[in-house]
Coordinates of C-alpha atoms in Angstrom, one line a residue:
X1 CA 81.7 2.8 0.3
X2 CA 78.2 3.8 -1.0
X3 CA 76.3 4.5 2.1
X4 CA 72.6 5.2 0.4
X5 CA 72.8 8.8 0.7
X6 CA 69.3 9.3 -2.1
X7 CA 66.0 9.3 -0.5
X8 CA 63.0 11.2 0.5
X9 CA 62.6 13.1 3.8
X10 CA 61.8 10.6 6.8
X11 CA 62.2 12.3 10.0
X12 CA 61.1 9.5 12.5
X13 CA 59.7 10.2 16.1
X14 CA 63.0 9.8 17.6
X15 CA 65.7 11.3 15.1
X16 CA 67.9 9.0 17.0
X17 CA 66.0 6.4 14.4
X18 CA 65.9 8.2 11.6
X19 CA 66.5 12.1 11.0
X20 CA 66.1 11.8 6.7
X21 CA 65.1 15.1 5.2
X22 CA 64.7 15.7 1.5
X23 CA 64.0 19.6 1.3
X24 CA 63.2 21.3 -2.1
X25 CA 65.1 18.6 -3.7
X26 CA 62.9 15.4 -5.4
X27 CA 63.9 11.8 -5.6
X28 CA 63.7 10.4 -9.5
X29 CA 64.0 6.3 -10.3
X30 CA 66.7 5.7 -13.1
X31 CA 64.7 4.0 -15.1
X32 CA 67.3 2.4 -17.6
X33 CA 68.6 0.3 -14.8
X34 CA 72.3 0.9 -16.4
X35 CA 72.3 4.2 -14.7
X36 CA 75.5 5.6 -12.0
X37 CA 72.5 5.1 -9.7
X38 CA 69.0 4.2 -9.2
X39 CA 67.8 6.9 -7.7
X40 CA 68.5 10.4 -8.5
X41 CA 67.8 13.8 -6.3
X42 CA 67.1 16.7 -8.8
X43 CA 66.2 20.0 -7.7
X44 CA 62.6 21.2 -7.4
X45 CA 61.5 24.2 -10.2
X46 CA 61.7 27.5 -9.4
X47 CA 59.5 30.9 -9.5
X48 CA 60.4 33.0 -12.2
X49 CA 60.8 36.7 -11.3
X50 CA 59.7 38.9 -12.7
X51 CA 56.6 37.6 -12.0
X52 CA 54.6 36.7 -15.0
X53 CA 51.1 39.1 -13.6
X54 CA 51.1 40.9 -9.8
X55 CA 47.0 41.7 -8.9
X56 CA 46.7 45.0 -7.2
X57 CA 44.9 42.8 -4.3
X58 CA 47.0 40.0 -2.0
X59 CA 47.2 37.3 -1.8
X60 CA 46.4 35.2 -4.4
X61 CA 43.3 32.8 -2.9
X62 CA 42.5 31.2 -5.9
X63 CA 43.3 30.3 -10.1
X64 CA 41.0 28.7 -12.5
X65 CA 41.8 27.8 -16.1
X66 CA 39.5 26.8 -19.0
X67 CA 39.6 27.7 -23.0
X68 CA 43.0 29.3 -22.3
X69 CA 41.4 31.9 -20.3
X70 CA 42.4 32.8 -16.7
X71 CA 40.5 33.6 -13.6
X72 CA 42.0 34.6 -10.7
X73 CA 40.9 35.5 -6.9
X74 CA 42.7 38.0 -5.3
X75 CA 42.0 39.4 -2.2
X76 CA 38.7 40.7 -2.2
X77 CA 39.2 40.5 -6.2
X78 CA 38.2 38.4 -9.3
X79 CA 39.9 39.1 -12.2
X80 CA 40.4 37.8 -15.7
X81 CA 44.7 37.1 -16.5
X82 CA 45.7 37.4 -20.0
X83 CA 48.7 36.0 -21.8
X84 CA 50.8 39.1 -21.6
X85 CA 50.0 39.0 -17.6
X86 CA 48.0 42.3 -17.9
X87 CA 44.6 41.4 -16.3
X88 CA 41.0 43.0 -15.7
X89 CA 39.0 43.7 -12.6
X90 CA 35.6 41.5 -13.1
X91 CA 34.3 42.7 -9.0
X92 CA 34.3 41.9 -5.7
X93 CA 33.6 38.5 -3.9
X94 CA 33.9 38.0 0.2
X95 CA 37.2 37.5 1.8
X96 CA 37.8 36.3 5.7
X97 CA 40.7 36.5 8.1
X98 CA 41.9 33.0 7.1
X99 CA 42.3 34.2 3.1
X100 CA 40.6 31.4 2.6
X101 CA 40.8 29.2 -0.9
X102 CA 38.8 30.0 -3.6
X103 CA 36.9 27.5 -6.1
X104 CA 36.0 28.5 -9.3
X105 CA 33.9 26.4 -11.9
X106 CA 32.7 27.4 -15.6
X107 CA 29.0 26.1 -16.7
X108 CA 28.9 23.7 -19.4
X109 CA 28.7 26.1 -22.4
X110 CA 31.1 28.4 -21.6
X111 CA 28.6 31.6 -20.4
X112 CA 29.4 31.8 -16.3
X113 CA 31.6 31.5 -13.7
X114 CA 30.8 29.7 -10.4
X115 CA 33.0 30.8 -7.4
X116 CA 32.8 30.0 -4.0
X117 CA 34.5 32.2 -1.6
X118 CA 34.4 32.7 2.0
X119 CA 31.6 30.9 2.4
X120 CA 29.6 32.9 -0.2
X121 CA 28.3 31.5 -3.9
X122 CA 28.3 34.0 -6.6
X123 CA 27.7 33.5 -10.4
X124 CA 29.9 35.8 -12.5
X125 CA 28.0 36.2 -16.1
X126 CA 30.6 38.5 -18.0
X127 CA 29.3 41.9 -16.3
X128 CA 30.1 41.4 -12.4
X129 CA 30.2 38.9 -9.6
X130 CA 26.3 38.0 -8.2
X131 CA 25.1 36.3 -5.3
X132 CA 24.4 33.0 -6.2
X133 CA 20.3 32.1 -4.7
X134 CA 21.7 28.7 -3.1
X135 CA 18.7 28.2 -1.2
X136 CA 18.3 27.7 2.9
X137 CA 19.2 24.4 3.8
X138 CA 16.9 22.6 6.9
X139 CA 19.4 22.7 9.6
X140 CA 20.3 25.9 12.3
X141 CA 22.9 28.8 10.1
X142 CA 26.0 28.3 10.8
X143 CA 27.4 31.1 13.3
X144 CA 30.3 31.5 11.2
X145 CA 28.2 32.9 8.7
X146 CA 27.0 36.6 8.3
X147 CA 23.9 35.6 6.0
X148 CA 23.1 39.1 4.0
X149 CA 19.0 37.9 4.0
X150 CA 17.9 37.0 7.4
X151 CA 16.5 33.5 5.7
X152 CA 20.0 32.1 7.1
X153 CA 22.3 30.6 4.6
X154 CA 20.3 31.7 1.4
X155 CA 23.8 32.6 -1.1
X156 CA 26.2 30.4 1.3
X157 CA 28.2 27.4 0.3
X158 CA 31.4 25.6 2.5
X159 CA 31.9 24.2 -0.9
X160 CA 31.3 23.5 -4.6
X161 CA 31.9 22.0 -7.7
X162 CA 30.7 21.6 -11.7
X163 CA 29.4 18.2 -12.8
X164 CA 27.5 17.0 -15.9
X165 CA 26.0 20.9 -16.1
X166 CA 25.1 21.1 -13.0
X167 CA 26.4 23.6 -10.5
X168 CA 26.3 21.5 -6.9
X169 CA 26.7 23.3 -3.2
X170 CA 27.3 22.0 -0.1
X171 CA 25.8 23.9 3.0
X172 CA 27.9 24.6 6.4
X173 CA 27.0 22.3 9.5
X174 CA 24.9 20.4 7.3
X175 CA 24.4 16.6 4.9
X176 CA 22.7 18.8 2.6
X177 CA 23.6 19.7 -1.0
X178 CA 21.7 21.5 -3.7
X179 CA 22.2 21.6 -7.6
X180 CA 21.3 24.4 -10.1
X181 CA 19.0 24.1 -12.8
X182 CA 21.0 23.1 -16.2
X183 CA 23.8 25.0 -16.7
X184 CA 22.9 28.0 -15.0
X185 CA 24.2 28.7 -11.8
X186 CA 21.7 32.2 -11.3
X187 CA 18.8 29.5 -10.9
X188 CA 18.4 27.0 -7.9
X189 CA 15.0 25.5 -5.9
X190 CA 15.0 24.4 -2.6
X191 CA 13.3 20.9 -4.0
X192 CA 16.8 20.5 -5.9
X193 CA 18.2 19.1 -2.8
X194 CA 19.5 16.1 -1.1
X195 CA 21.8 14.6 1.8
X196 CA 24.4 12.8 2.2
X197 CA 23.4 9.2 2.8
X198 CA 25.2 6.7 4.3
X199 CA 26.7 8.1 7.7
X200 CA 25.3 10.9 10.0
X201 CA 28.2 13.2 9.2
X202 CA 28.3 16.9 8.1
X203 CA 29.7 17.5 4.7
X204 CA 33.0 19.1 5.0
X205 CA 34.0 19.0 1.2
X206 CA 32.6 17.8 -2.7
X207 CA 34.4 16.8 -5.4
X208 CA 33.6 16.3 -8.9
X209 CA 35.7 14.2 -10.8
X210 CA 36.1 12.2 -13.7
X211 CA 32.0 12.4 -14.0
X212 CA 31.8 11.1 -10.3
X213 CA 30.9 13.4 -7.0
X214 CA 32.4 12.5 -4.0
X215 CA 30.6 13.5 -0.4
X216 CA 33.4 13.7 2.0
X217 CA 32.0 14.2 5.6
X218 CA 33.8 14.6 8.9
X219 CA 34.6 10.8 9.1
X220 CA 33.5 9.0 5.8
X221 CA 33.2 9.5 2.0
X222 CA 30.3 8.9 -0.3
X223 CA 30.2 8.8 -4.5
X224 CA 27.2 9.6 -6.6
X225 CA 26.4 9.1 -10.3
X226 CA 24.7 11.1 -12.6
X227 CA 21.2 8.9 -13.4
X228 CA 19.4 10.9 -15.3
X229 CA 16.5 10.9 -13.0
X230 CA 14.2 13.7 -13.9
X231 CA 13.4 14.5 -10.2
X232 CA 17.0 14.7 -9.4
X233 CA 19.9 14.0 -11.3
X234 CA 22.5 12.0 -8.8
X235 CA 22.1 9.6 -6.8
X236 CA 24.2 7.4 -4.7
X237 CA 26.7 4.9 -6.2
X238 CA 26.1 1.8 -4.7
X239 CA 28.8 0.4 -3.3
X240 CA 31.0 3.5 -3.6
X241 CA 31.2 4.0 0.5
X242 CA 34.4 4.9 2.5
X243 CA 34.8 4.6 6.3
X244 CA 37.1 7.4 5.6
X245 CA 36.8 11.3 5.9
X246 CA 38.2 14.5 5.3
X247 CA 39.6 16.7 7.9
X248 CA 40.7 19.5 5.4
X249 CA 38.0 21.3 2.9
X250 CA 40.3 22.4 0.8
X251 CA 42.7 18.9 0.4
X252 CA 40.3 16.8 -2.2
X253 CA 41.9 16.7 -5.7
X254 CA 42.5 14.8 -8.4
X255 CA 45.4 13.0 -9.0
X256 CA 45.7 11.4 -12.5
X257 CA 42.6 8.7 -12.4
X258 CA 42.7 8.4 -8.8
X259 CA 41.0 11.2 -5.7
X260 CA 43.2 12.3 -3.0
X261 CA 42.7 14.0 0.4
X262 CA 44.0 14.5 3.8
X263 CA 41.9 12.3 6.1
X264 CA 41.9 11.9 9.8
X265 CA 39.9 9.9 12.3
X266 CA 38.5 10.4 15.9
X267 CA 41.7 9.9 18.0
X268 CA 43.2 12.8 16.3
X269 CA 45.6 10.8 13.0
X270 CA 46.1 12.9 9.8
X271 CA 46.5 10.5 6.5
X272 CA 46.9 11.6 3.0
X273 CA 44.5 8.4 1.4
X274 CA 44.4 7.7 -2.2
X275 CA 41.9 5.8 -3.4
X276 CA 41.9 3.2 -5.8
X277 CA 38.8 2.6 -7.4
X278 CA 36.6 3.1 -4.2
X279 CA 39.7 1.6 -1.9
X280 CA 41.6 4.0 0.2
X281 CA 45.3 3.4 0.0
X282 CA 47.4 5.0 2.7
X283 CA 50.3 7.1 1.2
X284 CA 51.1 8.9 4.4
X285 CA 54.0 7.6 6.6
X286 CA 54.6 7.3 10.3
X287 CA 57.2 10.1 9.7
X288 CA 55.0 12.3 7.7
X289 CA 51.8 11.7 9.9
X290 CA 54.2 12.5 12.9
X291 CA 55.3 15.9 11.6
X292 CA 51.7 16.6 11.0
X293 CA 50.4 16.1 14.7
X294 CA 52.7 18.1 16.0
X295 CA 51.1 21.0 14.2
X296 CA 48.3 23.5 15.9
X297 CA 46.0 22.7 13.1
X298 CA 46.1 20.2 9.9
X299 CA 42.6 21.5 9.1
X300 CA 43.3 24.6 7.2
X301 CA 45.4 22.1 4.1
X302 CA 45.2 23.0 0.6
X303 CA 46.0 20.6 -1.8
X304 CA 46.9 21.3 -5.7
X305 CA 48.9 19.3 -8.0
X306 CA 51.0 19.3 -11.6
X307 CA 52.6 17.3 -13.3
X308 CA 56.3 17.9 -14.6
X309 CA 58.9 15.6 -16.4
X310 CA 57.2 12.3 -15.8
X311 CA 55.9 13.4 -12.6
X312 CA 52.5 13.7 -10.7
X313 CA 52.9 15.8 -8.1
X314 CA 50.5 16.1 -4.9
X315 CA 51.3 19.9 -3.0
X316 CA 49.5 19.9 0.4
X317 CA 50.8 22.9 2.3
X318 CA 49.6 23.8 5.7
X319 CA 49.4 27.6 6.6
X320 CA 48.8 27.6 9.9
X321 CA 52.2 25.4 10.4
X322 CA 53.8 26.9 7.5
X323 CA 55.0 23.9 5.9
X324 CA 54.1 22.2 2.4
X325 CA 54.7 18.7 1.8
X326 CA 54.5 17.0 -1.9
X327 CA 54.2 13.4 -2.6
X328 CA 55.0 12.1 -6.0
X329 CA 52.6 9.7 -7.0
X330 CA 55.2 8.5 -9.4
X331 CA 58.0 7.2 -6.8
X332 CA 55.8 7.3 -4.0
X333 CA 58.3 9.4 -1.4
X334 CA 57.5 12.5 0.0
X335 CA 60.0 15.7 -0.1
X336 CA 59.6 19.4 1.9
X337 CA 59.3 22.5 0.0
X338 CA 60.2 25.5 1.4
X339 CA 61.1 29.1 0.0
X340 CA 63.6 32.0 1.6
X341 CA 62.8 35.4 2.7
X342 CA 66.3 37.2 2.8
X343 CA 68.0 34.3 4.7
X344 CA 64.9 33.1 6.5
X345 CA 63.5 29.9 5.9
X346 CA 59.5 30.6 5.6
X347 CA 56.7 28.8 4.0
X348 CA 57.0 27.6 -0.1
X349 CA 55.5 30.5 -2.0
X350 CA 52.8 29.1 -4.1
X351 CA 49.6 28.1 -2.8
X352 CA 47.5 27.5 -5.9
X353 CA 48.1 26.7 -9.6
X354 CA 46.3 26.6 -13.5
X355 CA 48.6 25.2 -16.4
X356 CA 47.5 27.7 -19.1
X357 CA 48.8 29.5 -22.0
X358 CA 51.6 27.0 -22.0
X359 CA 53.2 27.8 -18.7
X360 CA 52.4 25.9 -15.0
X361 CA 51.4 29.2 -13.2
X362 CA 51.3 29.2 -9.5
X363 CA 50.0 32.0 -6.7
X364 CA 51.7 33.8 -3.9
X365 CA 50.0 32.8 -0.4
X366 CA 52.1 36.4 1.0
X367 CA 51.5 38.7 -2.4
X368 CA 49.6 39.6 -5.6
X369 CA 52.0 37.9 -7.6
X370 CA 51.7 34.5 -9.8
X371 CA 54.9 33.1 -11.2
X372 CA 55.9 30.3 -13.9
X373 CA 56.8 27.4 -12.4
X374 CA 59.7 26.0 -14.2
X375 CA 62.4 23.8 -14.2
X376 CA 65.1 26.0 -15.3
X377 CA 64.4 28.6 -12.7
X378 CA 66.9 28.1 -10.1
X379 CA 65.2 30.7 -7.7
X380 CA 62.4 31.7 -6.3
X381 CA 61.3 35.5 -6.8
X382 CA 64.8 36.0 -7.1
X383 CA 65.6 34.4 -3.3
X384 CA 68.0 31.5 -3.7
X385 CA 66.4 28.1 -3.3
X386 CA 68.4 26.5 -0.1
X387 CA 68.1 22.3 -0.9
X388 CA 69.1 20.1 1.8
X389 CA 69.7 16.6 1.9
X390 CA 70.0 14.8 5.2
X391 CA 70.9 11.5 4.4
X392 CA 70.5 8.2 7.5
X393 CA 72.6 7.3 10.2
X394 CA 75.8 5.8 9.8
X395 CA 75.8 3.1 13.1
X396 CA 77.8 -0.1 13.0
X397 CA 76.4 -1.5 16.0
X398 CA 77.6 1.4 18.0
X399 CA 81.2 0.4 17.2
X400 CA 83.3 3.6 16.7
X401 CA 84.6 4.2 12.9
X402 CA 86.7 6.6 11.3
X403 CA 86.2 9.1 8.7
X404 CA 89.2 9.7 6.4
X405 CA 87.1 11.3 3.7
X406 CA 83.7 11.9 2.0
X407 CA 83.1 12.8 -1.5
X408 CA 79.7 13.7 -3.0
X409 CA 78.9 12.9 -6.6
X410 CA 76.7 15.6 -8.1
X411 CA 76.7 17.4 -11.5
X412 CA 79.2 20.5 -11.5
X413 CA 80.8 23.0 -13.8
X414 CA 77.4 24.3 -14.6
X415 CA 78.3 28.0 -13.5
X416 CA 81.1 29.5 -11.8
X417 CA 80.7 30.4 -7.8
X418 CA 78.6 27.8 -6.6
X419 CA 79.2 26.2 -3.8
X420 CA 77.9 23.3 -1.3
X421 CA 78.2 22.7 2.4
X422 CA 78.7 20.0 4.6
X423 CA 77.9 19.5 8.2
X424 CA 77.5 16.7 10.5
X425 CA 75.9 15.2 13.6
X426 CA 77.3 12.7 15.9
X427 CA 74.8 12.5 18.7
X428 CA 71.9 11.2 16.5
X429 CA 70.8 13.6 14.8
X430 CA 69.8 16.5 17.2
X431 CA 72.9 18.7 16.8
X432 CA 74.9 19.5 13.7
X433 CA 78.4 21.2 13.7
X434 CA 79.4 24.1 11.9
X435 CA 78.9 23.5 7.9
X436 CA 82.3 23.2 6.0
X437 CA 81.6 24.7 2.2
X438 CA 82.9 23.2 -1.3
X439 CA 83.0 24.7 -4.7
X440 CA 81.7 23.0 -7.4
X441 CA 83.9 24.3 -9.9
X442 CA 83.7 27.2 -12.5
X443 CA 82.0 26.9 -15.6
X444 CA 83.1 24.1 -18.0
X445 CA 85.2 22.2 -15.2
X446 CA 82.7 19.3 -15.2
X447 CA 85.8 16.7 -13.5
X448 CA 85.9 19.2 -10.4
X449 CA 85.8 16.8 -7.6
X450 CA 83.6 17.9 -4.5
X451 CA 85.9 16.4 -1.5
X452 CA 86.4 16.8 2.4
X453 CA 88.8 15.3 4.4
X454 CA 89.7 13.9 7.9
X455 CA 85.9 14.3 9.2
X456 CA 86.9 13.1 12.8
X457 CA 85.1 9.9 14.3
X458 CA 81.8 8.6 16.0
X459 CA 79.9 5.8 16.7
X460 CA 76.3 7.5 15.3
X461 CA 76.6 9.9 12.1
X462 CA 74.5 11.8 10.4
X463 CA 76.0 13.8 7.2
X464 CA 74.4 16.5 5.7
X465 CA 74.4 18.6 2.3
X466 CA 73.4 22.0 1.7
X467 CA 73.4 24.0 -1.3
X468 CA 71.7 26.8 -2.6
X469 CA 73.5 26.7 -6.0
X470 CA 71.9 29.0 -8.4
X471 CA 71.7 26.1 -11.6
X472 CA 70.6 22.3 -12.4
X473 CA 71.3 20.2 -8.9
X474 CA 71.7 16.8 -9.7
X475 CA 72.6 15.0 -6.2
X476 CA 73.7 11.4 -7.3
X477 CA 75.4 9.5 -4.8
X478 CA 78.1 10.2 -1.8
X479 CA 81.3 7.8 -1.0
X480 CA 83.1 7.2 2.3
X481 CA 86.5 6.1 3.3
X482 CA 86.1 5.0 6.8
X483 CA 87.9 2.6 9.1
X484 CA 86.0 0.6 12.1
X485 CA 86.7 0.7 15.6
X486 CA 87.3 -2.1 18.0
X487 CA 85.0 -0.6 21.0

């Protein structure tokens, strides 16, 4: 029997409910309807190594891409990236202990570089990295801030963003936001200022896109509108008001035509919202949410996305915890990504991303490096990828069954040596026994059967697959022989 082994990672508050995990392996529809299956679990792309560039500074904080140029922030470094991966130094920008995100904007014609790092603005003209004037904003410095002109937070930003040819910062602690003078990000006035209107709350992160900017404070979300006003060029779209915030600075991003972020609300919730049009749309589950309040912190998330094989992937990984989650905005499930240091399990390797020169490149949150993402990498850095699918609980009312034998369809013959493991839990998912392993053939024996036999009995089952097969993993379906009890 077919037992619906496929499915994305659902690890329920009790694992006595559910205990579903889909780790560095992605669920894909079958969309001719004639397929084996309807749903497919393919393996997540890997990092190539060598690495396509390494910066002399770690770790990568932050990538930008435009006109097939690259920027990169690296430690306490920006650099230009070139095709070949060589690179240039351009100077320094601030760092903090947190290795902090950092955004990066060009002007409208093509002459500077905005960046925003560590709570500093800078304007990078071809020649070096300069303080950007953002002027004071009306409200006390934050104390997180080590302003280098006693006028407070002159040359601060918590965040920025490039709209219409306008460079736009937002302050710390504050509602306020100022814009440059036309695309020019080494002139700013204190009269080119103005506040977020609609709710009391400090902005915590902006946004520019699709020719819309989005306020997100502590607990809701604004949109302005470029108007053309001569006095000031946005104002507030009317309408366009969200009784939902942003608990992450660095989660806002844009996701095909939509705006995503990690939201939260007073009581302590995390949800990753999509909105649609100006209507938030819930794409966290209970599972997911779950996993995220058991962290220390949610507010340190950093979101980036790509889009691969039909796909639109949203990355959100969470340094503090050490865990990423991505949602595919194409199937709507959510699947783990994790990556291996020798045999430890650690956090997934790349933080940040640019698609440029023809190649998804991605940053290292532990090194100087920045790999290609790609499919038909089937490590990453050289570390074997370990995929695991945990599939639901097998409980028939509790009645005790009997399992003569489990066989799991997936694609072999690919390479010789590879092998996957299977292990299993019979007291709902909080214990699994020791994990019996399976070739999957040698190269060209694409009829090998992957089989295992006389699997004992229980009334609540949980199987589970692990590989960390160095080729294309195509996890299709699993079948069980089993015989129900009487009791």
């Amino acid at each position: 029997m077919k037992f619906n082994f496929v499915g994305q990672t659902y690890v329920s508050e009790s694992v006595n409910v559910d205990a579903q995990r889909t780790v560095n392996l992605y669920p894909e529809f079958v969309e001719s309807g004639t397929g084996k299956a309807k749903v497919v679990l393919y393996g997540t792309p890997g990092l190539t190594t060598p690495a396509f560039a390494t910066m002399p500074q770690s770790p990568i904080r932050g990538m930008f891409a435009n006109d097939s140029r690259l920027f990169v922030a690296a430690g306490t470094g920006l650099y230009e990236v070139f095709t070949g991966g060589n690179f240039q130094l351009l100077g320094s920008i601030a760092n903090d202990a947190a290795n902090s995100p950092v955004q990066m904007w060009p002007n409208g014609v093509g002459t500077q570089l905005f960046v925003v790092s560590a709570g500093y603005a800078y304007v990078y003209d071809g020649t070096s990295p300069s303080y950007a004037p953002v002027p004071f904003a009306p409200v006390p410095a934050d104390p997180a801030i080590n302003p280098i002109y006693p006028g407070g937070q002159i040359n601060t930003a918590r965040t920025g963003t490039f709209l219409d040819g306008y460079f736009i910062a937002a302050k710390y602690e504050s509602k306020t936001f100022f814009v440059s003078d036309i695309n020019t990000g080494t002139v700013w006035s204190a009269l080119d200022v103005a506040s977020k209107e609609g709710y009391p709350d400090h902005i915590n992160s902006i946004l520019s896109y699709q020719r819309e900017l989005w306020l997100f404070g502590d607990q809701t979300t604004e949109v302005w509108i470029n108007d053309g006003n001569a006095d000031f060029p946005f104002r507030r779209q009317p309408g366009a008001f969200i009784h939902e915030g942003c608990v992450a600075t660095f989660s806002p991003i844009g996701l095909g035509t939509n705006v995503g972020w990690l939201g939260g609300d007073a009581i302590g919730r995390s949800t990753a919202w999509i909105a649609q049009g100006y209507q938030p749309q819930r794409v966290s589950t209970h599972a997911v949410e779950q996993a995220w309040a058991g962290y220390a912190t949610v507010v340190d998330a950093i979101s980036w996305s790509y889009t691969d094989r039909g796909h639109i992937f949203w990355v959100l990984t969470f340094p503090t915890a050490a865990a990423t989650w991505v949602y595919d905005l194409v199937t709507k499930m959510w699947h783990e990504r994790t990556s291996l240091t020798s045999s430890t399990v650690g956090q997934y390797r790349a933080r940040c991303n640019a698609y440029v020169f023809g190649k998804q490149l991605v940053g290292a949150y532990d090194s100087g490096k920045i790999y290609n993402l790609l499919a038909t990498t089937y490590t990453d850095d050289g570390q074997p990828i370990r995929r695991i699918r945990t599939a639901p609980h097998i409980a028939e009312e509790q009645m005790r069954a009997f399992y003569h034998r489990l066989q799991l369809d997936l694609e072999v013959g690919l390479t010789s040596g590879a092998t996957v493991s299977l292990d299993w839990s019979d007291d709902g998912g909080h214990t699994f026994n020791t994990p019996i392993s399976k070739s999957l053939g040698s190269s060209g024996s694409y009829k090998q059967r992957v089989i295992w036999n006389r699997l004992g009995s229980s009334r609540d089952r949980v199987f589970r697959v692990t590989t960390e097969a160095q080729q294309r993993v195509a996890l299709i379906d699993a079948y069980l022989q089993v015989t129900g009890g009487k009791a």
